[in-house]
Coordinates of C-alpha atoms and ligand atoms in Angstrom, one line a residue:
M1 CA -31.3 12.7 9.9
T2 CA -33.6 14.6 7.5
R3 CA -32.8 18.0 6.1
R4 CA -35.5 19.5 8.4
T5 CA -34.1 18.0 11.6
W6 CA -30.6 19.0 10.6
A7 CA -31.7 22.6 10.3
L8 CA -32.6 22.5 14.0
A9 CA -29.1 21.3 14.7
L10 CA -27.5 24.0 12.6
P11 CA -25.8 25.9 15.5
F12 CA -23.6 22.9 16.0
V13 CA -22.5 22.9 12.4
V14 CA -21.6 26.6 12.5
L15 CA -19.4 25.9 15.6
F16 CA -17.8 22.8 14.1
G17 CA -14.3 24.1 14.6
S18 CA -14.4 23.0 18.2
T19 CA -14.0 19.3 19.0
S20 CA -16.8 19.3 21.6
N21 CA -19.4 20.7 19.3
A22 CA -18.2 18.3 16.5
Q23 CA -18.8 15.6 19.1
L24 CA -22.4 16.7 19.7
A25 CA -23.1 16.6 16.0
I26 CA -21.7 13.1 15.7
D27 CA -23.8 11.7 18.4
G28 CA -26.7 11.2 16.0
Y29 CA -24.5 8.6 14.2
R30 CA -24.1 6.2 17.1
E31 CA -26.9 3.9 15.9
P32 CA -25.8 3.4 12.3
A33 CA -22.1 3.2 13.4
A34 CA -23.0 0.4 15.8
R35 CA -24.8 -1.4 13.1
L36 CA -21.9 -1.1 10.7
V37 CA -19.4 -2.3 13.3
G38 CA -21.7 -5.2 14.3
E39 CA -22.1 -6.3 10.8
A40 CA -18.3 -6.2 10.1
V41 CA -17.2 -8.0 13.3
G42 CA -20.2 -10.4 13.2
S43 CA -18.7 -12.6 10.5
T44 CA -15.4 -13.5 8.8
F45 CA -16.6 -12.3 5.4
A46 CA -13.6 -10.0 4.8
W47 CA -11.0 -12.6 5.7
D48 CA -12.8 -15.3 3.7
R49 CA -12.9 -13.0 0.6
L50 CA -9.2 -12.3 0.9
A51 CA -8.4 -16.0 1.3
A52 CA -10.4 -16.7 -1.8
L53 CA -8.5 -14.1 -3.8
T54 CA -5.0 -15.1 -2.6
D55 CA -5.6 -18.8 -2.8
T56 CA -7.3 -18.8 -6.1
I57 CA -5.5 -16.1 -8.0
G58 CA -2.3 -15.6 -5.8
N59 CA 0.1 -12.8 -6.3
R60 CA -0.7 -10.1 -8.9
L61 CA 2.2 -8.2 -10.4
S62 CA 1.3 -5.5 -12.9
G63 CA 0.9 -6.8 -16.4
T64 CA 0.4 -10.4 -15.5
P65 CA -2.6 -12.6 -16.3
A66 CA -3.1 -13.0 -12.6
L67 CA -3.8 -9.3 -12.1
D68 CA -6.1 -9.4 -15.1
R69 CA -8.0 -12.3 -13.4
A70 CA -8.1 -10.4 -10.1
I71 CA -9.6 -7.3 -11.9
A72 CA -12.3 -9.5 -13.6
W73 CA -13.0 -11.3 -10.3
A74 CA -13.4 -8.1 -8.3
T75 CA -15.6 -6.5 -10.9
A76 CA -17.9 -9.5 -10.9
E77 CA -18.0 -9.8 -7.1
M78 CA -18.8 -6.1 -6.7
K79 CA -21.8 -6.6 -9.0
R80 CA -22.9 -9.6 -7.0
D81 CA -22.7 -7.5 -3.8
G82 CA -25.1 -5.1 -5.4
L83 CA -22.7 -2.2 -5.7
E84 CA -23.6 0.5 -8.3
N85 CA -21.7 1.8 -11.3
V86 CA -19.3 -1.1 -11.1
H87 CA -16.7 -0.9 -13.9
A88 CA -13.0 -1.1 -14.7
E89 CA -11.1 2.1 -15.8
P90 CA -8.3 1.1 -18.2
V91 CA -4.7 2.4 -17.7
M92 CA -1.5 1.3 -19.3
V93 CA 1.1 -0.2 -16.9
P94 CA 4.7 -1.3 -17.1
R95 CA 5.5 -5.0 -17.3
W96 CA 8.6 -6.0 -15.4
V97 CA 9.6 -9.7 -15.7
R98 CA 11.8 -11.3 -13.0
G99 CA 12.8 -14.4 -14.8
A100 CA 15.2 -16.9 -13.2
E101 CA 17.7 -15.5 -10.7
S102 CA 20.3 -16.6 -8.2
A103 CA 23.2 -15.3 -6.1
E104 CA 26.0 -17.2 -4.4
I105 CA 29.1 -16.6 -2.5
V106 CA 31.8 -18.3 -4.5
S107 CA 34.8 -17.6 -2.2
P108 CA 36.1 -18.1 0.4
A109 CA 33.4 -20.9 0.6
A110 CA 30.4 -21.7 -1.6
H111 CA 27.1 -20.5 -0.1
T112 CA 23.8 -19.9 -1.7
I113 CA 22.3 -16.5 -0.9
A114 CA 18.6 -16.0 -0.2
M115 CA 17.8 -13.2 -2.7
L116 CA 15.1 -11.5 -4.7
G117 CA 15.9 -9.2 -7.6
L118 CA 14.5 -5.7 -7.1
G119 CA 11.5 -4.6 -9.2
D120 CA 12.5 -2.7 -12.4
S121 CA 16.1 -4.0 -12.2
V122 CA 17.9 -4.9 -15.3
G123 CA 19.3 -8.4 -15.6
T124 CA 22.8 -9.7 -15.8
P125 CA 24.5 -11.3 -18.9
A126 CA 23.5 -14.9 -19.2
A127 CA 26.7 -16.1 -17.4
G128 CA 26.0 -13.6 -14.6
V129 CA 28.4 -11.1 -13.0
E130 CA 31.0 -12.3 -10.6
A131 CA 33.1 -9.8 -8.5
E132 CA 34.5 -9.1 -5.1
V133 CA 31.9 -7.5 -2.8
L134 CA 32.4 -4.0 -1.2
V135 CA 30.3 -4.0 1.9
V136 CA 29.3 -0.6 3.2
R137 CA 27.0 0.4 6.1
G138 CA 25.5 3.4 4.3
F139 CA 26.0 6.1 1.6
E140 CA 28.7 7.9 3.6
E141 CA 30.8 4.8 3.8
L142 CA 30.3 4.2 0.0
E143 CA 31.5 7.8 -0.7
A144 CA 34.5 7.2 1.7
H145 CA 35.5 4.1 -0.2
A146 CA 34.3 5.2 -3.7
A147 CA 37.6 4.2 -5.3
Q148 CA 37.1 0.6 -4.3
A149 CA 33.7 0.3 -5.9
R150 CA 34.9 0.1 -9.5
G151 CA 34.4 -3.4 -10.9
R152 CA 32.9 -4.6 -7.6
I153 CA 29.5 -5.6 -6.3
V154 CA 28.4 -3.1 -3.7
L155 CA 26.4 -4.4 -0.7
F156 CA 24.5 -1.8 1.4
N157 CA 24.3 -3.5 4.8
V158 CA 22.1 -1.2 6.7
P159 CA 19.9 -2.6 9.5
F160 CA 16.2 -1.8 9.3
T161 CA 15.0 1.0 11.5
T162 CA 11.8 2.3 9.9
Y163 CA 10.7 1.7 6.3
G164 CA 10.9 5.4 5.6
E165 CA 14.5 5.6 6.7
T166 CA 15.8 2.3 5.3
V167 CA 14.0 2.0 1.9
R168 CA 16.3 4.6 0.3
F169 CA 19.1 2.1 0.1
R170 CA 16.9 -0.2 -1.9
S171 CA 15.4 2.5 -4.1
T172 CA 18.5 4.6 -4.9
G173 CA 21.5 2.4 -4.0
A174 CA 22.0 0.9 -7.5
S175 CA 22.6 4.3 -9.2
R176 CA 24.8 5.5 -6.3
A177 CA 27.0 2.4 -6.6
A178 CA 27.0 2.6 -10.4
R179 CA 28.3 6.2 -10.4
H180 CA 31.4 4.8 -8.8
G181 CA 31.8 2.0 -11.4
A182 CA 30.1 -0.9 -9.5
V183 CA 28.9 -3.8 -11.7
A184 CA 25.9 -4.8 -9.5
M185 CA 24.2 -3.7 -6.2
L186 CA 23.0 -5.9 -3.3
V187 CA 21.0 -4.4 -0.5
R188 CA 20.3 -5.9 3.0
A189 CA 16.5 -6.8 2.9
V190 CA 14.4 -3.8 4.0
G191 CA 12.8 -5.4 7.0
P192 CA 13.6 -6.6 10.5
P193 CA 15.6 -9.9 10.6
G194 CA 13.3 -12.7 9.5
L195 CA 14.1 -16.3 8.7
R196 CA 16.4 -15.8 5.7
T197 CA 13.6 -13.8 4.1
P198 CA 14.6 -11.5 1.3
H199 CA 12.2 -8.5 0.6
T200 CA 11.8 -7.4 -3.0
G201 CA 10.5 -3.9 -3.9
A202 CA 11.1 -1.3 -6.6
L203 CA 14.3 0.6 -7.3
Q204 CA 14.6 3.9 -9.2
Y205 CA 17.5 4.3 -11.6
S206 CA 18.9 7.8 -12.0
S207 CA 19.3 9.0 -15.5
D208 CA 23.0 10.0 -14.8
A209 CA 24.2 6.5 -14.0
P210 CA 24.5 3.2 -15.8
K211 CA 21.7 0.8 -15.0
I212 CA 23.3 -2.1 -13.0
P213 CA 21.4 -5.2 -11.8
A214 CA 20.3 -5.0 -8.2
A215 CA 18.9 -7.5 -5.7
A216 CA 17.9 -7.7 -2.0
I217 CA 19.5 -10.4 0.2
A218 CA 18.4 -11.9 3.5
T219 CA 19.8 -10.1 6.6
E220 CA 21.6 -13.3 7.6
D221 CA 23.5 -13.4 4.3
A222 CA 24.3 -9.6 4.5
D223 CA 25.7 -10.1 8.0
R224 CA 27.8 -13.1 6.7
L225 CA 29.3 -11.0 4.0
Q226 CA 29.9 -8.2 6.5
R227 CA 31.9 -10.6 8.8
M228 CA 33.9 -11.9 5.9
A229 CA 34.8 -8.3 4.8
D230 CA 35.6 -7.3 8.3
R231 CA 38.1 -10.3 8.5
G232 CA 39.7 -9.1 5.2
Q233 CA 38.5 -12.3 3.4
H234 CA 37.5 -10.4 0.2
P235 CA 34.3 -12.4 -0.5
R236 CA 33.3 -12.9 -4.1
V237 CA 29.7 -13.2 -5.3
R238 CA 28.2 -14.4 -8.5
L239 CA 24.8 -12.8 -9.4
K240 CA 22.6 -14.1 -12.2
M241 CA 19.3 -12.4 -13.1
E242 CA 17.1 -12.7 -16.2
A243 CA 15.1 -9.6 -15.2
H244 CA 13.9 -7.3 -18.0
V245 CA 11.1 -4.8 -18.9
D246 CA 8.6 -5.6 -21.6
A247 CA 6.3 -3.2 -23.4
D248 CA 3.5 -1.5 -21.4
V249 CA 0.2 -3.5 -21.2
E250 CA -3.4 -2.5 -20.5
S251 CA -4.6 -2.9 -16.9
A252 CA -7.4 -1.2 -14.9
N253 CA -8.5 0.4 -11.7
V254 CA -11.7 -1.3 -10.4
V255 CA -14.5 1.1 -9.3
G256 CA -17.8 0.5 -7.5
E257 CA -20.2 2.9 -5.7
I258 CA -23.0 3.4 -3.3
R259 CA -24.6 6.5 -5.0
G260 CA -25.4 9.3 -2.6
R261 CA -29.1 10.0 -1.8
E262 CA -28.8 13.8 -1.8
K263 CA -25.5 14.8 -3.2
P264 CA -24.4 12.0 -5.5
D265 CA -21.8 14.2 -7.2
E266 CA -19.9 14.6 -4.0
I267 CA -17.6 11.7 -3.4
V268 CA -15.8 9.9 -0.5
V269 CA -13.2 7.4 -1.9
V270 CA -12.1 4.3 0.0
S271 CA -9.3 2.3 -1.6
G272 CA -6.5 -0.2 -1.6
H273 CA -4.2 -1.5 -4.4
L274 CA -5.0 -4.8 -6.2
D275 CA -1.6 -5.3 -7.7
S276 CA 1.2 -6.9 -5.6
W277 CA 4.8 -8.2 -6.0
D278 CA 5.3 -11.5 -7.6
V279 CA 6.2 -13.4 -4.4
G280 CA 3.9 -14.5 -1.6
A281 CA 0.2 -13.9 -2.2
G282 CA -0.1 -10.1 -1.8
A283 CA -2.3 -10.7 1.2
S284 CA -1.2 -7.9 3.6
D285 CA 0.2 -5.8 0.7
D286 CA -2.4 -5.1 -0.3
G287 CA -5.2 -7.5 -0.9
G288 CA -6.4 -6.9 2.6
G289 CA -6.5 -3.2 2.1
C290 CA -8.7 -3.7 -1.0
V291 CA -11.1 -6.0 0.8
V292 CA -11.6 -3.8 3.9
A293 CA -12.2 -0.7 1.7
W294 CA -14.6 -2.7 -0.4
E295 CA -16.3 -4.0 2.8
A296 CA -17.3 -0.5 3.7
L297 CA -19.7 -0.4 0.6
R298 CA -20.8 -4.0 0.9
I299 CA -21.8 -3.6 4.5
M300 CA -23.7 -0.3 3.8
K301 CA -25.5 -2.0 1.0
K302 CA -26.4 -5.0 3.1
L303 CA -27.7 -2.7 5.9
N304 CA -29.5 -0.5 3.4
L305 CA -27.6 2.5 4.6
R306 CA -27.4 5.1 1.8
P307 CA -25.4 8.2 2.8
R308 CA -26.1 11.7 1.5
R309 CA -23.0 11.6 -0.7
T310 CA -21.5 8.9 -2.9
V311 CA -19.1 6.4 -1.4
R312 CA -16.7 5.0 -4.1
V313 CA -14.4 2.1 -3.7
V314 CA -11.3 2.1 -6.0
L315 CA -9.0 -0.9 -6.2
W316 CA -5.8 0.6 -7.8
T317 CA -3.6 -1.1 -10.3
N318 CA 0.2 -0.8 -10.4
E319 CA 1.0 0.8 -7.0
E320 CA 4.1 -1.3 -6.6
N321 CA 6.1 -0.5 -9.7
G322 CA 4.8 2.6 -11.4
G323 CA 1.8 4.2 -9.7
R324 CA 0.0 4.4 -13.0
G325 CA -3.4 3.6 -11.3
G326 CA -3.3 6.7 -9.1
L327 CA -2.1 8.9 -11.9
G328 CA -4.7 7.5 -14.3
Y329 CA -7.5 8.2 -11.8
R330 CA -6.3 11.8 -11.4
D331 CA -6.3 12.3 -15.1
Q332 CA -9.6 10.5 -15.8
H333 CA -11.5 12.2 -12.9
R334 CA -10.0 15.7 -13.2
G335 CA -13.4 17.2 -13.8
E336 CA -14.8 16.0 -10.4
L337 CA -11.7 16.1 -8.2
A338 CA -13.0 19.3 -6.6
R339 CA -16.1 17.4 -5.5
H340 CA -14.0 14.7 -3.7
V341 CA -14.7 15.3 0.0
L342 CA -12.2 12.7 1.3
M343 CA -9.9 10.0 0.0
I344 CA -8.9 7.1 2.2
E345 CA -6.2 4.5 1.4
S346 CA -5.6 1.3 3.3
D347 CA -2.0 0.1 2.4
G348 CA -0.4 -0.7 5.7
G349 CA -1.8 -4.1 6.4
V350 CA -5.1 -5.2 8.1
F351 CA -3.7 -6.0 11.5
R352 CA -5.3 -4.5 14.8
P353 CA -6.6 -1.1 13.7
L354 CA -5.6 1.9 15.7
G355 CA -7.5 4.6 13.8
F356 CA -6.5 6.8 10.9
G357 CA -3.7 9.2 9.8
F358 CA -5.3 12.4 8.5
T359 CA -4.1 15.4 6.4
G360 CA -6.5 18.3 6.0
S361 CA -7.7 21.4 7.7
D362 CA -8.1 21.9 11.5
A363 CA -11.8 22.1 11.1
A364 CA -11.9 18.8 9.1
R365 CA -9.6 17.2 11.7
A366 CA -12.0 18.1 14.5
K367 CA -14.8 16.4 12.6
V368 CA -12.9 13.2 11.8
T369 CA -11.6 13.1 15.4
A370 CA -15.2 13.1 16.6
I371 CA -16.2 10.5 14.1
A372 CA -13.3 8.3 15.2
G373 CA -14.8 8.4 18.7
L374 CA -17.5 6.1 17.3
L375 CA -14.8 3.5 16.9
A376 CA -13.6 3.5 20.5
G377 CA -15.3 0.2 21.2
I378 CA -13.0 -1.5 18.7
G379 CA -9.9 0.5 19.7
A380 CA -9.7 2.4 16.4
D381 CA -10.4 5.9 17.6
Q382 CA -7.0 7.6 17.2
I383 CA -6.5 10.3 14.5
A384 CA -2.8 10.8 13.9
A385 CA -1.0 13.4 11.8
G386 CA 0.0 12.6 8.2
G387 CA -2.6 10.6 6.3
G388 CA -2.2 9.7 2.7
G389 CA -1.1 7.0 0.3
A390 CA 0.8 6.4 -2.9
D391 CA -2.4 5.9 -5.0
I392 CA -4.5 8.7 -3.7
G393 CA -1.5 11.0 -3.7
P394 CA -1.8 12.4 -7.2
S395 CA -5.4 13.4 -6.9
V396 CA -5.0 14.7 -3.3
Q397 CA -2.1 16.9 -4.3
E398 CA -3.8 18.3 -7.4
A399 CA -7.1 19.2 -5.8
H400 CA -6.0 19.6 -2.1
I401 CA -8.4 16.8 -1.1
P402 CA -8.5 15.8 2.6
A403 CA -6.5 12.5 2.8
M404 CA -6.6 9.6 5.2
S405 CA -4.9 6.3 5.7
L406 CA -5.9 3.4 7.9
D407 CA -3.4 3.0 10.8
V408 CA -2.8 -0.4 12.2
D409 CA -0.4 -2.1 14.6
D410 CA 2.4 -2.7 12.0
A411 CA 4.6 -4.9 14.3
K412 CA 4.2 -7.8 11.9
Y413 CA 3.8 -5.9 8.6
F414 CA 7.4 -5.1 7.8
L415 CA 8.5 -8.7 8.7
I416 CA 6.5 -10.0 5.7
H417 CA 6.3 -7.0 3.4
H418 CA 7.2 -7.8 -0.2
T419 CA 8.3 -11.4 0.8
P420 CA 7.2 -14.9 0.0
A421 CA 5.7 -14.9 3.6
D422 CA 3.0 -12.3 2.7
T423 CA 0.2 -14.9 2.9
I424 CA -3.3 -15.0 4.4
D425 CA -2.3 -17.0 7.5
K426 CA -0.5 -14.0 8.9
I427 CA -3.8 -12.1 9.1
D428 CA -6.3 -12.5 12.0
P429 CA -10.0 -12.6 10.9
V430 CA -11.2 -10.6 13.9
E431 CA -8.5 -7.9 13.5
M432 CA -9.3 -7.7 9.8
A433 CA -13.1 -7.4 10.5
K434 CA -12.3 -4.5 12.8
C435 CA -10.3 -2.8 10.0
A436 CA -13.4 -3.2 7.8
A437 CA -15.6 -1.7 10.5
A438 CA -13.3 1.3 10.9
M439 CA -13.4 2.0 7.1
A440 CA -17.1 1.6 7.0
V441 CA -17.9 3.9 9.8
M442 CA -15.5 6.7 8.7
A443 CA -16.6 6.5 5.1
Y444 CA -20.3 6.4 5.9
V445 CA -20.4 9.3 8.4
V446 CA -18.1 11.6 6.4
A447 CA -20.3 10.9 3.3
D448 CA -23.5 11.6 5.3
L449 CA -22.6 14.7 7.3
P450 CA -24.8 17.6 6.4
E451 CA -21.8 19.7 5.5
R452 CA -18.7 18.4 3.7
L453 CA -15.4 18.2 5.5
Ligands
ZN501 ZN1 1.2 -1.7 -0.8

C-alpha cells in the first residue's frame, strides 16, 4: 500500500483500538501473508539449515570454539542469503567448563547414577565427595530437617509440574542446602520422566552461602534414592565433578537486516539464541528458534518484500549461563531502543505453532491479534498473555518495547530440554516451516503497518 492509498484508509487507523477495525486494516496484507506462508511451508529449508548447524557444529556452550564457529557460519550464511548490514556485535561471556563428572550410589548397593552437573557449578575435590543423602520433597521439608543436612548430600526430589514452578529447585537448591551445611546438592531432573535422561541447566549461587557442587540426576535415580530413604536404608552417594569457571572470553550476537523502505530507523527485532548447553545438539534450545527468526528475513528477501520499517534478526549469545548477549544489545543499542517497535523471541522450541504471547498496550494487542488472523490457515492465530524472552528482556524493560514470544505445542519440549536428546530428529520439518511462516508474517506486517504498534 502506498502512502496515498493509506491516507484514504486513515479512518481505520484512527479507530485501531477496536479489533474489528484493526481487522479491516489488516485485510490488505492477505496477499503478502499468503506468499510468505507459501514460501515457508513450500520447502524444508529451515529444517535443512538447522540440521546442517547441529550436525556440522553440534552444541554451542558459551566460550567454546563450537559457538565461535556457529557465529562465523551464521554471519557468512546471512550474507549469502542477501541480508543487509550483516555483522557480529562483540560481547564478553563467561566460560564454564564441565570436565569429567560422575555420581554413584555406593551403599546399600553400587549403582551408577545418570547425572549432569549444573551449569556454573563448582567442582568437587579430585577424590570426589561421599556422604549420606538427605532426600527432601521441597524447600519446606529441607527446613523441617535442616539439622540433618550438615555433612550430607541433599537431594531435592520434586516431580516436574511446569518449568516455571520446578526450575527453582535447580537454580536455588544448592545455596539453600549449603546454608544448612550440606556438602553437595542433587536435584531431580527438571522435566517429565524420560528414559534415564538428566537435564542440565544453570544454577545461581547466593552470596550468603558456601558454593557447593550441584548436579541433576535422572528421575528414575531420584526415585530410587527416595525409596531407599523411605525404607531407612541411609543411601550413600559419591559425586565427582571437575567443573570450574575460566576467565571471560569474547563472543558475539549475530545481526542481519532487511532495511525499511520508508522508516529504516524504526525496527522490528526477531530473534533466538545461538548458544546452547554442552549436551545434545542445541536443536530445540535454541538452534530452531534462531533459524525460524532468520527465515523471516530470508523469505522476505527471496520474495522481494521490503517492509516500511527495518526487520532485524538477532542471534543472541550466552542466553543459557549469563544472558550477556541480551544485556550487551541493550547497552550497545541504547540510542535506538525507543525506535524499536516490537521485539520477538523464539525460545520455546519449533514444534506445532499456536501463535504468540504478547506484552504491550491494549491497542497494540488489537493490532497483533488481527495480524495473527492471517495465520489461521496454519493454526498459529492465538495471541496469549505474557510475551517476552530472556534475551529481549533487558531492552524491553528499559525502553518499554512491545514484546512477543513464539508459542508452540510444548508437549515434547521439556522432555528433551537441556538433555543429550535435544537433537534435530525430534523436530518435524513441516511444523518448523509453519513456525518460520508465523515469524515471517508477524514481523513483516508489524514492520509494514502505516503506524507503529
Ligand atoms: Zn533457550
